[in-house]
Coordinates of C-alpha atoms in Angstrom, one line a residue:
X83 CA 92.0 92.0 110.4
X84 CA 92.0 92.7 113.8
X85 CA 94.0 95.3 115.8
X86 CA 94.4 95.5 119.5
X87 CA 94.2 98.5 121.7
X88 CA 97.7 98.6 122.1
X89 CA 99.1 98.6 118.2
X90 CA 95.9 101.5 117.5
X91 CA 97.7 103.7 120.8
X92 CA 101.1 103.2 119.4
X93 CA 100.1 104.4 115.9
X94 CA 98.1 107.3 117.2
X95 CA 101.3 108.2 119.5
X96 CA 103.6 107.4 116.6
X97 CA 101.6 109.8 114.3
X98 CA 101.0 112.9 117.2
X99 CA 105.1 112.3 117.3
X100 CA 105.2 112.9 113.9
X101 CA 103.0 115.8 113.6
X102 CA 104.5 117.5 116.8
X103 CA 108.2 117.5 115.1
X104 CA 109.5 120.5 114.0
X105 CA 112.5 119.1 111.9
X106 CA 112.1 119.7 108.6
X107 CA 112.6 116.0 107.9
X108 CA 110.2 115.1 110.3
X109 CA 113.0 114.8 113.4
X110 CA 112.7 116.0 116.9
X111 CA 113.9 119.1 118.4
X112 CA 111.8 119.1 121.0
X113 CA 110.5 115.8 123.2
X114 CA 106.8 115.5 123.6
X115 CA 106.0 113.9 127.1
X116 CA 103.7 111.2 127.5
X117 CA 100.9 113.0 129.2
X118 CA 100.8 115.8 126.2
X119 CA 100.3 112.5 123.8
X120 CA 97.7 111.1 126.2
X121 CA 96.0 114.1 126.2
X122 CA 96.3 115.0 122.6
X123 CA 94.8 111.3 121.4
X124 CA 92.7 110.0 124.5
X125 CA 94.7 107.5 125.5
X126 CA 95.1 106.3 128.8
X127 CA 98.3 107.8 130.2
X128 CA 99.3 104.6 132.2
X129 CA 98.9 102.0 129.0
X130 CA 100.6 104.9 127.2
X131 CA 103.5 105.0 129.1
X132 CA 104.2 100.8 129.2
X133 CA 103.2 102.0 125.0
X134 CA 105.8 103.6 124.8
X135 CA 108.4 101.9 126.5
X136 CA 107.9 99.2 124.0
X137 CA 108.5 101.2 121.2
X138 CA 112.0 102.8 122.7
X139 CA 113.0 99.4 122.8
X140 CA 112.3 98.2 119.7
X141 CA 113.4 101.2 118.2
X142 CA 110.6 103.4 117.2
X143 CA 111.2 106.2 119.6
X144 CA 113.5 107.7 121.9
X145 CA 113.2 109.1 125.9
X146 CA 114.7 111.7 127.3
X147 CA 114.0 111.9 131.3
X148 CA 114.4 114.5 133.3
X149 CA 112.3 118.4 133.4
X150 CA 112.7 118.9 129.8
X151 CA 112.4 115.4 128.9
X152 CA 110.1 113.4 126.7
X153 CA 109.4 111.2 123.5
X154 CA 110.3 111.4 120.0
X155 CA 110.8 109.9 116.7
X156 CA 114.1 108.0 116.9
X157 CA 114.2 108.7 112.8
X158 CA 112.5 110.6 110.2
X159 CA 108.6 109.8 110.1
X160 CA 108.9 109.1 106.4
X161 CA 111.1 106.4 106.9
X162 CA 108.6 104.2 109.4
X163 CA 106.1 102.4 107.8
X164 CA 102.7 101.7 109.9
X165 CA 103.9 98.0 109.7
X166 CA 107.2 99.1 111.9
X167 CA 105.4 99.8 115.1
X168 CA 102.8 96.9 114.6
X169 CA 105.5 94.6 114.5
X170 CA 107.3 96.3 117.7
X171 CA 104.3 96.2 119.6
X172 CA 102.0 92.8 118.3
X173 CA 104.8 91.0 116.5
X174 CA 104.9 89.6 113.0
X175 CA 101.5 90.2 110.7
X176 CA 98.6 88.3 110.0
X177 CA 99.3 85.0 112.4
X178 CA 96.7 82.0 112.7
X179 CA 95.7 80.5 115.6
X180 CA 99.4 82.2 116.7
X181 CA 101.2 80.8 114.1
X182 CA 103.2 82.2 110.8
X183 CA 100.6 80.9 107.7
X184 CA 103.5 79.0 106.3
X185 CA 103.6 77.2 109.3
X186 CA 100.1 75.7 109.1
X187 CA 99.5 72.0 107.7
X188 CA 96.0 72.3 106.1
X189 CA 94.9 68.8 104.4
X190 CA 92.5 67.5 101.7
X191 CA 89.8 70.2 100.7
X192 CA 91.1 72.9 102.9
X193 CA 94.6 72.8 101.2
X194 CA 94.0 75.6 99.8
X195 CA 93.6 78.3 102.7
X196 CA 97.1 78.5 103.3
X197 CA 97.8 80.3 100.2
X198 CA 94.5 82.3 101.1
X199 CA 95.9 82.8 104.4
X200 CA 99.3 83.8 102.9
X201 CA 98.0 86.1 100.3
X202 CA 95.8 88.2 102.7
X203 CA 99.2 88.5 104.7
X204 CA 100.7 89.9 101.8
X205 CA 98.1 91.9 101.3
X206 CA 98.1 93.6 104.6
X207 CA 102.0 93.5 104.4
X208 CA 101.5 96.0 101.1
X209 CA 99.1 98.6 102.6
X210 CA 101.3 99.0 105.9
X211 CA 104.3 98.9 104.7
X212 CA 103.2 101.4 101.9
X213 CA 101.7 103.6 104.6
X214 CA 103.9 105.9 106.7
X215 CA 104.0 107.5 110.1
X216 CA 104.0 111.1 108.0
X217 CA 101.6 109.6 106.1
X218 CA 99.1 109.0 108.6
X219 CA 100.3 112.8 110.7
X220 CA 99.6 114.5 107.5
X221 CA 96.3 113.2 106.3
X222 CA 98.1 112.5 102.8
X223 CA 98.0 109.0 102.1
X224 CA 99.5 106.8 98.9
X225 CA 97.2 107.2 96.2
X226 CA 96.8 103.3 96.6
X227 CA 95.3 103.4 99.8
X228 CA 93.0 106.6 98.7
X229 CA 92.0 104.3 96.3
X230 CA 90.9 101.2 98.2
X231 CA 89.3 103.5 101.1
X232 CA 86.9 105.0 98.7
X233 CA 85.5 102.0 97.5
X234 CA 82.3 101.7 99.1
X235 CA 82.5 97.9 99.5
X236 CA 85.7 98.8 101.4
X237 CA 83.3 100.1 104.9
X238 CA 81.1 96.9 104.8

């Protein structure tokens, strides 16, 4: 699996959001401006910002401009899943030569990788959806996960 720059920014801002939020539920009170989530995770402010932009729209967070502006969750970290602002920012999981693996037309003796290519989808689709902003922000990760991460094989 292969992530871009842009959908390991947005998960890293996603999770400083979540661990900047005072709520008890994991809500704002506060915004968190771009630069203090730039400086916080490394990331370059500029890509940040257009980052960020893209996840306002599709929902992720909301802006507040202005002196006491800034970012934050637009709902409770617990209730967005890793596989939330991957979508928002890539688009739909696991695609093949850009297209959906149902979409593919594999013949004769290669028949068979579309149900590889389908499963693996699946697969990825079960580890971040399971996973969770507040997951991620508070180092405590679904036992599944835990589970699969300590398997040495897993870092090969």
């Amino acid at each position: 699996m292969r992530l871009s720059a842009r959908v390991d920014y947005a998960l890293r801002a996603a999770a400083e959001l979540a661990a900047v939020a005072e709520g008890a539920n994991g809500t704002r009170t506060r915004p968190v401006t771009a630069e203090q989530i730039a400086r916080a995770q490394e990331i370059p402010p500029k890509f940040l910002e257009s980052i960020l932009l893209q996840l306002r729209r599709g929902g992720i967070v909301h802006a507040q401009r202005g002196p006491e502006g800034g970012y934050w969750l637009a709902r409770p970290a617990t209730e967005i899943s890793l596989a939330d602002v991957i979508r928002v920012v890539d688009g739909p999981l696991a695609h093949i030569r850009g297209q959906r693996p149902e979409q593919l037309g594999y013949l004769g003796a290669a028949r068979a990788l579309q149900d590889v290519w389908i499963a693996l989808r699946a697969s990825e689709r079960e580890i971040l959806e399971l996973v969770t902003v507040a997951d991620v922000a508070n180092g405590t990760l679904p036992e599944r996960v835990s589970e699969l991460a300590a398997d040495p094989r897993a870092w090969t």
